[in-house]
Coordinates of N, CA, C and O in Angstrom, one line a residue:
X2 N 24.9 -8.8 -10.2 CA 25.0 -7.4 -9.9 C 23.8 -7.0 -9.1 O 22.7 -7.5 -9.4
X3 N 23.9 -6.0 -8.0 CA 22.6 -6.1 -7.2 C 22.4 -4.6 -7.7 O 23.2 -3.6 -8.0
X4 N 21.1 -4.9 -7.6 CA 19.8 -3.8 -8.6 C 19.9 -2.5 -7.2 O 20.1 -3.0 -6.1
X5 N 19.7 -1.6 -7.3 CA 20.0 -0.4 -6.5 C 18.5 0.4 -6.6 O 17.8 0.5 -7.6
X6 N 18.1 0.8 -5.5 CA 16.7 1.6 -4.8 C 16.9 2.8 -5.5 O 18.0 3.4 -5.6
X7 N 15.9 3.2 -6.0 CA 15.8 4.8 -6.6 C 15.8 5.8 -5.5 O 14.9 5.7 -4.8
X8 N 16.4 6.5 -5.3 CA 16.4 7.9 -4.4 C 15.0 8.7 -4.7 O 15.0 9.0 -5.9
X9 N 14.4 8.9 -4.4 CA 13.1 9.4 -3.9 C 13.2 10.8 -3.1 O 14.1 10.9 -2.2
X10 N 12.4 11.7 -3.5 CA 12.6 13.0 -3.0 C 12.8 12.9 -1.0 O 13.5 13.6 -0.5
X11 N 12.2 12.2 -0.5 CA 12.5 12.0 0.8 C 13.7 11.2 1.8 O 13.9 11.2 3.1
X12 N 14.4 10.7 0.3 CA 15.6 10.1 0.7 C 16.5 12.0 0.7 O 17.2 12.4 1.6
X13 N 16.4 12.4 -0.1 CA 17.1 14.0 -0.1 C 16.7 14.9 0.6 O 17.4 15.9 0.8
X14 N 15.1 14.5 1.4 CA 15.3 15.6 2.4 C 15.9 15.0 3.9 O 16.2 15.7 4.9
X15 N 15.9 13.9 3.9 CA 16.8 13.3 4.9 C 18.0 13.4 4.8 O 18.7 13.4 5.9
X16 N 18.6 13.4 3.6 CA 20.1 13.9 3.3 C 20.3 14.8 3.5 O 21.5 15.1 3.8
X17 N 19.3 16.1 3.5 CA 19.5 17.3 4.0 C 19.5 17.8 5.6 O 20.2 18.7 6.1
X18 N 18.8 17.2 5.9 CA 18.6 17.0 7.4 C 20.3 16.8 8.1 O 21.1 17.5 8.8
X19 N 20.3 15.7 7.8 CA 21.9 15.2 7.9 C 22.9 16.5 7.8 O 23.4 17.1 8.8
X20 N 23.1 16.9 6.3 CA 23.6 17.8 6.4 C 23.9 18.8 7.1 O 25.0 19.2 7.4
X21 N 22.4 19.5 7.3 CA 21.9 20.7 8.2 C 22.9 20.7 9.3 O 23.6 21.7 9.6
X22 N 22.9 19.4 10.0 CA 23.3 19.1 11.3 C 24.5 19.0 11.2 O 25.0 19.0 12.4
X23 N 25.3 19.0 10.4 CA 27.3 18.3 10.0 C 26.9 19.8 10.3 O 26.8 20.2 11.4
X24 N 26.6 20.9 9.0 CA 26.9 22.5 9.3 C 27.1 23.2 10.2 O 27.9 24.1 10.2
X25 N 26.2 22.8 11.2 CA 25.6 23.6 12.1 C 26.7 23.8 13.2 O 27.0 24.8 13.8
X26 N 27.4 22.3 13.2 CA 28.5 21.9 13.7 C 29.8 22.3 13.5 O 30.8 22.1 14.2
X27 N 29.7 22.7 12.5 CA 30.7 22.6 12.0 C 31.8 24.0 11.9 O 32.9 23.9 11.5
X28 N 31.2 25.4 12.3 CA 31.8 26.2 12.4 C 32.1 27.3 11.7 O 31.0 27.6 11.2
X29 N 32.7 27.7 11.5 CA 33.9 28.6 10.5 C 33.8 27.6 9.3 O 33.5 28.1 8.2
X30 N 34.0 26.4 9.2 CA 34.0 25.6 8.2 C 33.1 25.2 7.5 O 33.3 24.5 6.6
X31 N 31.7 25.8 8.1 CA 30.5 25.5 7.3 C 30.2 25.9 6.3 O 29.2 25.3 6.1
X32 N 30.4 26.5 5.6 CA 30.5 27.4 4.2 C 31.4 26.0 3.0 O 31.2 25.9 1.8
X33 N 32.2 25.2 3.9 CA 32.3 23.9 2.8 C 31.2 23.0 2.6 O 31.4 22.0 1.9
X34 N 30.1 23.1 3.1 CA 29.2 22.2 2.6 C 27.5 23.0 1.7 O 26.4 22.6 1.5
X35 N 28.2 24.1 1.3 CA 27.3 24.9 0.5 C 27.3 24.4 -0.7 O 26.2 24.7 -1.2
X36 N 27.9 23.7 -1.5 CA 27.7 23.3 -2.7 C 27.5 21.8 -2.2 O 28.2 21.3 -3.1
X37 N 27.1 21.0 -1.6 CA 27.0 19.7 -1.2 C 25.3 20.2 -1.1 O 24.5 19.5 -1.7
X38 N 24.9 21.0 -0.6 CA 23.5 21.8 -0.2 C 23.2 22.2 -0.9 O 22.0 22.5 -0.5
X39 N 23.3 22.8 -2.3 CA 22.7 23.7 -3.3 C 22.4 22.3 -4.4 O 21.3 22.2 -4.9
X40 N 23.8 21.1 -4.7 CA 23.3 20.1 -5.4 C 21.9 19.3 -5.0 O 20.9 19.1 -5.7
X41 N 22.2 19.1 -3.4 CA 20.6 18.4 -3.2 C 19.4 18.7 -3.2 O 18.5 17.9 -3.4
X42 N 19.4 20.4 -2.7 CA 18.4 21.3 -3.0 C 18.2 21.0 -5.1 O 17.1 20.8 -5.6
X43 N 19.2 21.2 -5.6 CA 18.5 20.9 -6.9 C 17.7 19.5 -7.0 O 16.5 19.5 -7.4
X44 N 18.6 18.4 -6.8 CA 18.0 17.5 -7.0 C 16.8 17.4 -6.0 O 15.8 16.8 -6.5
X45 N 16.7 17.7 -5.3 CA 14.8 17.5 -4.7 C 14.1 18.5 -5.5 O 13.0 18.0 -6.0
X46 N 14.3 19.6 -5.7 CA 13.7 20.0 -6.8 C 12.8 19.3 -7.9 O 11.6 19.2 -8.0
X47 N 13.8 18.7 -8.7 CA 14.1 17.7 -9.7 C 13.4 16.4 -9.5 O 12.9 15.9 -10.4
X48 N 13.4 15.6 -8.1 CA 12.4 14.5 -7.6 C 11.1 14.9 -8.1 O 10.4 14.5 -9.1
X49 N 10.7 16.1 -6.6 CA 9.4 16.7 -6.5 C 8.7 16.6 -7.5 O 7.7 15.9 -7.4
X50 N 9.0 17.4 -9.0 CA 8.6 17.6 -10.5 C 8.5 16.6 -11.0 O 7.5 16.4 -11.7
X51 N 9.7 15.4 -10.9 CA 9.4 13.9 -11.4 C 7.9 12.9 -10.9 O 6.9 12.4 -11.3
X52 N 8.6 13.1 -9.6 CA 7.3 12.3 -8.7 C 5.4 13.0 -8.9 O 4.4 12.3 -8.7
X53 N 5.4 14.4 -9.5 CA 4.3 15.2 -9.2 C 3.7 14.7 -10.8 O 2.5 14.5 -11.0
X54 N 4.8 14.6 -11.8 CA 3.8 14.1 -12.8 C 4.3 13.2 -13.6 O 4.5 13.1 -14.8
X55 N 4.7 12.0 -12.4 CA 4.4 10.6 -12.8 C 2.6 10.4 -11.3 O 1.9 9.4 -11.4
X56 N 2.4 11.4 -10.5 CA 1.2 11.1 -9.9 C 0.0 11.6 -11.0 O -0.9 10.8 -11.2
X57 N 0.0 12.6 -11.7 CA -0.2 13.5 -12.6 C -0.8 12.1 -13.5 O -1.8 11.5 -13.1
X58 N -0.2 11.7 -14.6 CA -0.2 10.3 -15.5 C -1.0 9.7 -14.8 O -2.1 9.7 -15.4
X59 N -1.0 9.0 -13.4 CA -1.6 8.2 -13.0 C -3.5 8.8 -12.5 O -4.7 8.6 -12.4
X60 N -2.8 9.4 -12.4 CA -4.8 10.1 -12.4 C -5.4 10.2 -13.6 O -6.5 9.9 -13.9
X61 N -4.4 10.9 -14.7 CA -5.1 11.4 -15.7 C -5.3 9.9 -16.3 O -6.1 9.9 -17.3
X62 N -4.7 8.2 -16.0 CA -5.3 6.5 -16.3 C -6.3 6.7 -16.1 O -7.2 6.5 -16.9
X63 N -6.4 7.0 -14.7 CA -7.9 6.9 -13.8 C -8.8 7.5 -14.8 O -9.2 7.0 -15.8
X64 N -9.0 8.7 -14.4 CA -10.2 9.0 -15.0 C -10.2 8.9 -16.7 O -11.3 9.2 -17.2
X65 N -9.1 8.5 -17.6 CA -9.9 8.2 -18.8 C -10.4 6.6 -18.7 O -10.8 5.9 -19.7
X66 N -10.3 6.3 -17.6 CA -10.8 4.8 -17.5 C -12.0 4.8 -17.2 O -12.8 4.0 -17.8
X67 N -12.6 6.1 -15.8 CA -13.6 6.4 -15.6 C -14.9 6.5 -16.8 O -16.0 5.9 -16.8
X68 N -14.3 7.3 -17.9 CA -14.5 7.8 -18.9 C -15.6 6.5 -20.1 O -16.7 6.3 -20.5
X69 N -14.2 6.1 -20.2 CA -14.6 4.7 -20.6 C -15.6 3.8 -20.2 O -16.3 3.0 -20.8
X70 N -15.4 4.1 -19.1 CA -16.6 2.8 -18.1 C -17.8 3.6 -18.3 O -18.7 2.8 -18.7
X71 N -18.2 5.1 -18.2 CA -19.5 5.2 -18.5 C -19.8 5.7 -19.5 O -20.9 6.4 -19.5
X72 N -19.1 5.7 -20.8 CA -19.8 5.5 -22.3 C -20.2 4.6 -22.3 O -21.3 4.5 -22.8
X73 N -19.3 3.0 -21.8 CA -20.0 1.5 -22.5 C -21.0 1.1 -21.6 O -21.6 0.0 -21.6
X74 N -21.3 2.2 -20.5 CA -22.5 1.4 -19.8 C -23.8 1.8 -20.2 O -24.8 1.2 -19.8

């Protein structure tokens, strides 16, 4: 079974992008891709906040590592 890439908030604003452009095109009929646009807008949302504090976590390693390094020195 092949293992599948996480979607990443920049994979959704390129999906949006995409989108933008089918719309734009698209006429009288653009108003069908408003809920295709309101899900991805959530889900980048939902990245953004994911990705902001898993960077979040990774600083707050750092500096209790910092921390550590100049008590035992």
């Amino acid at each position: 079974m092949k293992k599948r890439r996480k979607i990443t908030a920049a994979d959704v604003e390129r999906f949006l992008d995409k989108l933008a452009e089918i719309m734009s095109k698209a006429g009288a009929d653009a108003h069908l891709g408003v809920p295709l646009w309101k899900r991805l807008e959530r889900e980048l949302e939902r990245l953004r906040e994911e990705e902001a504090i898993v960077a979040a976590a990774r600083e707050r390693v750092t500096r209790s590592r910092e921390r550590m390094e100049a008590r035992s020195a």
